[in-house]
Amino acid sequence: MNREYLIEANHIKKYFPIKAGLLSRVIGHVKAVDDVSFGIRPGETFGLVGESGCGKSTLGRVVLNLQRATSGEVLFDGTNIHQVNRQENLKLRRDMQIIFQDPFGSLNPRFLVSDIIGEPLRVHLRASAKEIDERVVELMSLVGLDPSRRNRYPHEFSGGQRQRIGIARSIALSPRFIVADEAVSALDVSVQSQVLNLMMKLQKEMGLTYLFIAHGLNVVRHISDRVGVMYLGKMVEIARTDDLFAQPLHPYTAALLSAIPKPTPHRRQERIVLQGDVPSPANPPSGCRFHPRCPMAQERCSKEIPELIEVGQDRQVACHFPLA
Amino acid sequence: MERNILEIKNLTTCFFTDDGTVKATDRVSISVGKGQTVCLVGESGSGKSVTSLAVMRLIDYAGGFIQSGNVMFHGQDLAAKDLDEMMHIRGNKIAMIFQDPMSALNPVFTVGDQIAESLMLHQNMSQQDAFKKAIEMLRLVGIPAPEVRVKQYPHEMSGGMCQRVVIAMALACNPEMLIADEPTTALDVTVQAQILDLLRRLQKELGMSILLITHDMGVAAEMADRIAVMYAGTIVEEGTVERIFDEPRHPYTIGLLQSIPGFEGERGGELYTIQGTIPSITQLPTGCRFHPRCPHAIDKCRKEEPILREVVTGQQVACWLNEDVSNHFRNNQRANSIAGSKAEVNRQ
Ligand SMILES: Nc1ncnc2c1ncn2[C@@H]1O[C@H](COP(=O)(O)OP(=O)(O)O)[C@@H](O)[C@H]1O
Ligand SMILES: Nc1ncnc2c1ncn2[C@@H]1O[C@H](COP(=O)(O)OP(=O)(O)O)[C@@H](O)[C@H]1O
Ligand code: SF4
Ligand code: SF4
Ligand SMILES: [Mg+2]
Ligand SMILES: [Mg+2]
């Protein structure tokens, strides 16, 4: 069967209860992700951008079933990931992996690098010690680490090398889909480009599909085929990367893109400086969530929630008065 | 020519460590003119923060010391001041802001009290006047409803608002010099844009000089009059923003610029990389500190350390190639810029 999407998320909501008082009464909800739908095609890199707190990581975790959605469904290769038996679930957990931002925090400091990379093999494949060791050597070479250092601790490696350890671990079971959550955000630009090159190389060689979450827009632009823009729990625009950067349709996307400092001193450009702060996701504004800060807002914007609708080939926007 | 407000000359800073005394910066020289913004750029661990801490003499509280060199501020050498004198200069004539606004704010006092405190200390203001001035400062840095905000605690504000409070605090005493160490690194780009706009506006209005530390070449391009590039504790290149971006001459600067996932370059293609990583200050290479990573290294680079010298007006470089074969190198460099970098990638 020829499916368009490898990953399909439909009407995902993830609400976190806010508790207060001695009895921990629920007094409200943080609407971290609020009715988001999108799909990722096989072999593509889907970039997810937006300011911190807008729900990118939560959406990533829900898509991987590391966190249960409040409502909505996630399909992986056509299978609803919430409705699988134990065996199918194990298979899914091999097919879907995550790389985190902080390689130090996500790697157990008391495990040797060979244990860290080999753990998924031990858990999922019940491979022998010798088989695991061979595979660890192979994986370390693949990600550009010196395999002779496999019996060392993560703190003996540099930031970029630790990120490679995290990548080696994530590809150990030959997954099909990887969520990279701010995977290169903490790295210096020279090391960042090394890790990005590695991720692009692995994608080609292994046919990987990426959900690439980052707040660094230059990086997202470089690596992504399509980009989704989130604001306060909502997906506000989805487009092919070149289209989005050439002509943003949502006023928030336009403001976000214009805020990127460009490494070209001759073009210090006029930018759209947004006023005020992002409102709290516990108490989002009515209608369009961007309306209190939107330079284009009209009366209708505070009353009606704009749906994410198709406005062109491969192009969706959630705005009553999109830019053109 | 106008005089420099701040002249850092051959500043060498050391730390006491288990392995003995190690140099974190080595003969660093940077000058900041009146009303100018100088950006200090480089990868993490290159010694940018240590330099700023040394200028403020906060290094003395961080297990380090200035071994040699001068920090001339208005003709006085801050490197030679005793710590009591420095206490008065700090926060009054020179102010500093850090990456994490929370580290500069006290969680148990209102933001108004914190701004007022420094005014009472440095400017001998009465409590009432200081509080009025605090409200004025909050308004100046673009905080809405300052009369309300002045009575709030740091935790009641977003990260961007807190950084504005810190800036308000730093500017309350009208400093002539502001040192900002990665003030927007922890913030979202939209908030970063607000803060950078604010710094530019205040600089114009108050005629302040700024030493801005950043690892983001985009921020440097936008803010700087001059740029100093730091690598492994030394300044490897220094010049006007135009020269650094249009005609970078140090292989490290060139590499840094080429590594940026470009708005111009081919999207999705292989990115330029500088091979290897920055050395630790306890294991510095011999000769040119960049030689193990440098695609142009020659034998001399491994043996002798190049020193920073002016190669054209408005641009200083510390690299042997720029001394001996500068013309050859420049021509090569232009022809090669992107194509050559691809070849480097393949050679690795
Ligand atoms: N486990 C949790 N409990 C309560 N609130 C949470 C939890 N995880 C995330 N949130 C909240 O959900 C919102 C979205 O967070 P997150 O997905 O981490 O955003 P992003 O990755 O875009 O920065 C934030 O307001 C955050 O505080
Ligand atoms: N308190 C300290 N004790 C010992 N070494 C330090 C201390 N602070 C910084 N260093 C070392 O000095 C070097 C420069 O650090 P820093 O100035 O913080 O770099 P940057 O700000 O450019 O990222 C690093 O190698 C760092 O490990
Ligand atoms: S719907 Fe209205 S407020 Fe929302 S982004 Fe569009 S124009 Fe702005
Ligand atoms: S001195 Fe030599 S090693 Fe150092 S940057 Fe110049 S060419 Fe490269
Ligand atoms: Mg996140
Ligand atoms: Mg620093």
Tab-separated table of N, CA and C in Angstrom, chain B residues 41-146:
chain	number	residue	atom	x	y	z
B	41	VAL	N	33.803	37.354	19.865
B	41	VAL	CA	33.164	36.119	19.408
B	41	VAL	C	34.133	34.938	19.505
B	42	GLY	N	33.587	33.734	19.420
B	42	GLY	CA	34.410	32.528	19.486
B	42	GLY	C	33.631	31.396	20.124
B	43	GLU	N	34.109	30.176	19.920
B	43	GLU	CA	33.428	29.001	20.457
B	43	GLU	C	33.470	28.976	21.981
B	44	SER	N	32.593	28.189	22.592
B	44	SER	CA	32.607	28.140	24.047
B	44	SER	C	33.925	27.542	24.525
B	45	GLY	N	34.401	28.073	25.615
B	45	GLY	CA	35.678	27.628	26.156
B	45	GLY	C	36.857	28.412	25.619
B	46	SER	N	36.602	29.415	24.780
B	46	SER	CA	37.730	30.139	24.197
B	46	SER	C	38.259	31.243	25.117
B	47	GLY	N	37.506	31.579	26.173
B	47	GLY	CA	38.022	32.558	27.135
B	47	GLY	C	37.305	33.899	27.111
B	48	LYS	N	36.128	33.934	26.494
B	48	LYS	CA	35.383	35.191	26.403
B	48	LYS	C	34.908	35.644	27.786
B	49	SER	N	34.274	34.739	28.520
B	49	SER	CA	33.769	35.107	29.844
B	49	SER	C	34.903	35.442	30.790
B	50	VAL	N	35.963	34.672	30.724
B	50	VAL	CA	37.108	34.938	31.597
B	50	VAL	C	37.633	36.349	31.343
B	51	THR	N	37.699	36.744	30.072
B	51	THR	CA	38.158	38.096	29.742
B	51	THR	C	37.270	39.149	30.405
B	52	SER	N	35.954	38.950	30.296
B	52	SER	CA	35.055	39.955	30.861
B	52	SER	C	35.143	39.968	32.381
B	53	LEU	N	35.287	38.795	32.976
B	53	LEU	CA	35.409	38.730	34.435
B	53	LEU	C	36.705	39.390	34.899
B	54	ALA	N	37.747	39.257	34.090
B	54	ALA	CA	39.019	39.873	34.453
B	54	ALA	C	38.902	41.394	34.400
B	55	VAL	N	38.242	41.909	33.360
B	55	VAL	CA	38.068	43.358	33.232
B	55	VAL	C	37.333	43.903	34.450
B	56	MET	N	36.327	43.183	34.899
B	56	MET	CA	35.524	43.623	36.039
B	56	MET	C	36.180	43.265	37.369
B	57	ARG	N	37.281	42.531	37.274
B	57	ARG	CA	37.983	42.023	38.456
B	57	ARG	C	37.117	41.065	39.266
B	58	LEU	N	36.147	40.481	38.625
B	58	LEU	CA	35.351	39.448	39.298
B	58	LEU	C	36.118	38.130	39.272
B	59	ILE	N	37.124	38.077	38.420
B	59	ILE	CA	37.957	36.881	38.317
B	59	ILE	C	38.587	36.562	39.671
B	60	ASP	N	38.844	37.634	40.445
B	60	ASP	CA	39.461	37.447	41.757
B	60	ASP	C	38.576	36.629	42.694
B	61	TYR	N	37.279	36.619	42.378
B	61	TYR	CA	36.352	35.853	43.223
B	61	TYR	C	36.059	34.483	42.628
B	62	ALA	N	36.674	34.170	41.495
B	62	ALA	CA	36.352	32.910	40.817
B	62	ALA	C	37.547	31.972	40.772
B	63	GLY	N	38.494	32.186	41.664
B	63	GLY	CA	39.642	31.286	41.718
B	63	GLY	C	40.725	31.607	40.704
B	64	GLY	N	40.675	32.835	40.189
B	64	GLY	CA	41.682	33.198	39.195
B	64	GLY	C	42.335	34.520	39.527
B	65	PHE	N	43.262	34.957	38.676
B	65	PHE	CA	43.906	36.254	38.891
B	65	PHE	C	44.487	36.765	37.571
B	66	ILE	N	44.712	38.066	37.542
B	66	ILE	CA	45.363	38.658	36.377
B	66	ILE	C	46.859	38.520	36.572
B	67	GLN	N	47.514	37.815	35.660
B	67	GLN	CA	48.943	37.596	35.830
B	67	GLN	C	49.748	38.778	35.302
B	68	SER	N	49.316	39.292	34.145
B	68	SER	CA	50.004	40.463	33.605
B	68	SER	C	49.084	41.185	32.641
B	69	GLY	N	49.450	42.383	32.291
B	69	GLY	CA	48.652	43.184	31.368
B	69	GLY	C	47.900	44.283	32.093
B	70	ASN	N	47.234	45.134	31.304
B	70	ASN	CA	46.504	46.270	31.864
B	70	ASN	C	45.079	46.307	31.353
B	71	VAL	N	44.218	46.903	32.170
B	71	VAL	CA	42.854	47.186	31.755
B	71	VAL	C	42.666	48.684	31.958
B	72	MET	N	42.946	49.464	30.923
B	72	MET	CA	42.896	50.914	31.066
B	72	MET	C	41.468	51.409	30.830
B	73	PHE	N	40.928	52.049	31.855
B	73	PHE	CA	39.589	52.605	31.757
B	73	PHE	C	39.717	54.063	32.180
B	74	HIS	N	39.514	54.980	31.240
B	74	HIS	CA	39.697	56.394	31.541
B	74	HIS	C	41.074	56.680	32.116
B	75	GLY	N	42.068	56.060	31.552
B	75	GLY	CA	43.420	56.338	32.012
B	75	GLY	C	43.804	55.683	33.326
B	76	GLN	N	42.903	54.952	33.954
B	76	GLN	CA	43.273	54.238	35.184
B	76	GLN	C	43.397	52.754	34.875
B	77	ASP	N	44.320	52.080	35.530
B	77	ASP	CA	44.500	50.660	35.282
B	77	ASP	C	43.686	49.829	36.283
B	78	LEU	N	42.586	49.274	35.804
B	78	LEU	CA	41.729	48.478	36.695
B	78	LEU	C	42.445	47.235	37.198
B	79	ALA	N	43.395	46.748	36.397
B	79	ALA	CA	44.118	45.536	36.796
B	79	ALA	C	44.944	45.780	38.054
B	80	ALA	N	45.243	47.056	38.334
B	80	ALA	CA	46.094	47.362	39.484
B	80	ALA	C	45.301	47.871	40.686
B	81	LYS	N	43.996	48.000	40.543
B	81	LYS	CA	43.172	48.529	41.643
B	81	LYS	C	43.022	47.483	42.751
B	82	ASP	N	42.803	47.970	43.983
B	82	ASP	CA	42.460	46.969	44.988
B	82	ASP	C	40.949	46.712	44.936
B	83	LEU	N	40.545	45.626	45.551
B	83	LEU	CA	39.187	45.153	45.335
B	83	LEU	C	38.125	46.113	45.873
B	84	ASP	N	38.456	46.894	46.923
B	84	ASP	CA	37.494	47.869	47.450
B	84	ASP	C	37.223	48.980	46.437
B	85	GLU	N	38.306	49.463	45.838
B	85	GLU	CA	38.142	50.500	44.817
B	85	GLU	C	37.303	49.965	43.651
B	86	MET	N	37.582	48.727	43.273
B	86	MET	CA	36.852	48.123	42.155
B	86	MET	C	35.359	48.047	42.445
B	87	MET	N	35.043	47.753	43.698
B	87	MET	CA	33.648	47.619	44.097
B	87	MET	C	32.880	48.892	43.733
B	88	HIS	N	33.577	50.043	43.887
B	88	HIS	CA	32.917	51.310	43.595
B	88	HIS	C	32.775	51.558	42.091
B	89	ILE	N	33.771	51.136	41.337
B	89	ILE	CA	33.742	51.364	39.889
B	89	ILE	C	32.726	50.429	39.234
B	90	ARG	N	32.707	49.191	39.738
B	90	ARG	CA	31.795	48.199	39.204
B	90	ARG	C	30.358	48.606	39.507
B	91	GLY	N	29.507	48.534	38.499
B	91	GLY	CA	28.102	48.855	38.729
B	91	GLY	C	27.847	50.340	38.677
B	92	ASN	N	28.918	51.142	38.702
B	92	ASN	CA	28.757	52.581	38.664
B	92	ASN	C	29.195	53.108	37.301
B	93	LYS	N	30.496	52.958	37.008
B	93	LYS	CA	30.995	53.433	35.717
B	93	LYS	C	31.018	52.323	34.671
B	94	ILE	N	31.252	51.105	35.130
B	94	ILE	CA	31.180	49.951	34.233
B	94	ILE	C	30.135	49.004	34.795
B	95	ALA	N	29.234	48.575	33.962
B	95	ALA	CA	28.233	47.623	34.430
B	95	ALA	C	28.327	46.358	33.594
B	96	MET	N	27.813	45.283	34.154
B	96	MET	CA	27.906	44.018	33.434
B	96	MET	C	26.578	43.286	33.487
B	97	ILE	N	26.202	42.651	32.366
B	97	ILE	CA	25.047	41.751	32.401
B	97	ILE	C	25.460	40.375	31.893
B	98	PHE	N	24.808	39.365	32.460
B	98	PHE	CA	25.201	37.993	32.186
B	98	PHE	C	24.138	37.265	31.374
B	99	GLN	N	24.510	36.048	30.957
B	99	GLN	CA	23.598	35.237	30.152
B	99	GLN	C	22.302	34.911	30.892
B	100	ASP	N	22.449	34.504	32.143
B	100	ASP	CA	21.277	34.070	32.888
B	100	ASP	C	20.803	35.199	33.798
B	101	PRO	N	19.680	35.843	33.433
B	101	PRO	CA	19.241	36.985	34.236
B	101	PRO	C	18.948	36.590	35.684
B	102	MET	N	18.502	35.341	35.870
B	102	MET	CA	18.137	34.907	37.216
B	102	MET	C	19.337	34.934	38.163
B	103	SER	N	20.528	34.694	37.616
B	103	SER	CA	21.704	34.661	38.484
B	103	SER	C	22.039	36.059	39.002
B	104	ALA	N	21.560	37.089	38.294
B	104	ALA	CA	21.872	38.455	38.713
B	104	ALA	C	20.784	39.034	39.605
B	105	LEU	N	19.654	38.329	39.698
B	105	LEU	CA	18.537	38.850	40.490
B	105	LEU	C	18.392	38.059	41.778
B	106	ASN	N	18.034	38.757	42.818
B	106	ASN	CA	17.808	38.100	44.098
B	106	ASN	C	16.328	37.726	44.199
B	107	PRO	N	16.040	36.433	44.383
B	107	PRO	CA	14.636	36.005	44.339
B	107	PRO	C	13.772	36.555	45.479
B	108	VAL	N	14.393	36.984	46.590
B	108	VAL	CA	13.571	37.389	47.732
B	108	VAL	C	13.317	38.895	47.810
B	109	PHE	N	13.860	39.657	46.855
B	109	PHE	CA	13.563	41.089	46.818
B	109	PHE	C	12.796	41.447	45.550
B	110	THR	N	11.962	42.485	45.652
B	110	THR	CA	11.254	42.935	44.463
B	110	THR	C	12.269	43.555	43.502
B	111	VAL	N	11.893	43.606	42.215
B	111	VAL	CA	12.840	44.159	41.247
B	111	VAL	C	13.091	45.635	41.547
B	112	GLY	N	12.072	46.335	42.058
B	112	GLY	CA	12.244	47.744	42.417
B	112	GLY	C	13.306	47.917	43.484
B	113	ASP	N	13.239	47.094	44.537
B	113	ASP	CA	14.228	47.175	45.611
B	113	ASP	C	15.634	46.955	45.073
B	114	GLN	N	15.750	46.011	44.129
B	114	GLN	CA	17.085	45.674	43.636
B	114	GLN	C	17.688	46.794	42.804
B	115	ILE	N	16.852	47.442	41.983
B	115	ILE	CA	17.374	48.566	41.189
B	115	ILE	C	17.693	49.734	42.131
B	116	ALA	N	16.782	49.985	43.069
B	116	ALA	CA	16.951	51.113	43.993
B	116	ALA	C	18.219	50.944	44.829
B	117	GLU	N	18.502	49.712	45.216
B	117	GLU	CA	19.645	49.472	46.075
B	117	GLU	C	20.943	50.000	45.463
B	118	SER	N	21.145	49.692	44.167
B	118	SER	CA	22.406	50.115	43.572
B	118	SER	C	22.450	51.643	43.436
B	119	LEU	N	21.276	52.275	43.232
B	119	LEU	CA	21.245	53.742	43.155
B	119	LEU	C	21.582	54.372	44.501
B	120	MET	N	21.076	53.765	45.576
B	120	MET	CA	21.351	54.292	46.909
B	120	MET	C	22.828	54.127	47.248
B	121	LEU	N	23.389	53.001	46.809
B	121	LEU	CA	24.794	52.718	47.100
B	121	LEU	C	25.733	53.639	46.315
B	122	HIS	N	25.513	53.697	44.977
B	122	HIS	CA	26.476	54.407	44.140
B	122	HIS	C	26.176	55.899	43.992
B	123	GLN	N	24.917	56.272	44.036
B	123	GLN	CA	24.572	57.662	43.742
B	123	GLN	C	24.052	58.416	44.969
B	124	ASN	N	24.112	57.765	46.121
B	124	ASN	CA	23.653	58.402	47.353
B	124	ASN	C	22.227	58.941	47.281
B	125	MET	N	21.370	58.236	46.559
B	125	MET	CA	19.994	58.714	46.458
B	125	MET	C	19.220	58.311	47.706
B	126	SER	N	18.166	59.084	48.004
B	126	SER	CA	17.271	58.680	49.082
B	126	SER	C	16.447	57.491	48.584
B	127	GLN	N	15.870	56.767	49.504
B	127	GLN	CA	15.106	55.590	49.124
B	127	GLN	C	13.962	55.963	48.185
B	128	GLN	N	13.326	57.083	48.510
B	128	GLN	CA	12.178	57.505	47.710
B	128	GLN	C	12.590	57.852	46.279
B	129	ASP	N	13.658	58.631	46.153
B	129	ASP	CA	14.147	59.005	44.828
B	129	ASP	C	14.604	57.780	44.037
B	130	ALA	N	15.284	56.891	44.753
B	130	ALA	CA	15.794	55.697	44.094
B	130	ALA	C	14.640	54.865	43.535
B	131	PHE	N	13.567	54.798	44.292
B	131	PHE	CA	12.426	54.014	43.842
B	131	PHE	C	11.763	54.649	42.623
B	132	LYS	N	11.714	55.982	42.642
B	132	LYS	CA	11.162	56.698	41.482
B	132	LYS	C	12.009	56.438	40.247
B	133	LYS	N	13.311	56.500	40.452
B	133	LYS	CA	14.235	56.268	39.336
B	133	LYS	C	14.102	54.825	38.829
B	134	ALA	N	13.841	53.887	39.752
B	134	ALA	CA	13.678	52.492	39.352
B	134	ALA	C	12.500	52.348	38.389
B	135	ILE	N	11.406	53.026	38.694
B	135	ILE	CA	10.232	52.979	37.819
B	135	ILE	C	10.577	53.564	36.446
B	136	GLU	N	11.309	54.669	36.488
B	136	GLU	CA	11.732	55.309	35.242
B	136	GLU	C	12.608	54.367	34.399
B	137	MET	N	13.509	53.668	35.065
B	137	MET	CA	14.388	52.735	34.359
B	137	MET	C	13.594	51.588	33.737
B	138	LEU	N	12.607	51.080	34.478
B	138	LEU	CA	11.798	49.982	33.946
B	138	LEU	C	11.035	50.445	32.706
B	139	ARG	N	10.591	51.692	32.745
B	139	ARG	CA	9.889	52.243	31.581
B	139	ARG	C	10.853	52.360	30.406
B	140	LEU	N	12.056	52.818	30.709
B	140	LEU	CA	13.081	52.998	29.677
B	140	LEU	C	13.385	51.689	28.940
B	141	VAL	N	13.414	50.588	29.658
B	141	VAL	CA	13.745	49.315	29.016
B	141	VAL	C	12.508	48.608	28.465
B	142	GLY	N	11.393	49.335	28.399
B	142	GLY	CA	10.224	48.819	27.690
B	142	GLY	C	9.384	47.832	28.475
B	143	ILE	N	9.373	47.956	29.798
B	143	ILE	CA	8.503	47.082	30.581
B	143	ILE	C	7.156	47.778	30.765
B	144	PRO	N	6.072	47.133	30.292
B	144	PRO	CA	4.765	47.776	30.423
B	144	PRO	C	4.325	47.859	31.890
B	145	ALA	N	3.528	48.842	32.222
B	145	ALA	CA	3.026	49.073	33.583
B	145	ALA	C	4.143	49.026	34.629
B	146	PRO	N	5.170	49.862	34.506
B	146	PRO	CA	6.315	49.786	35.432
B	146	PRO	C	5.938	50.036	36.888
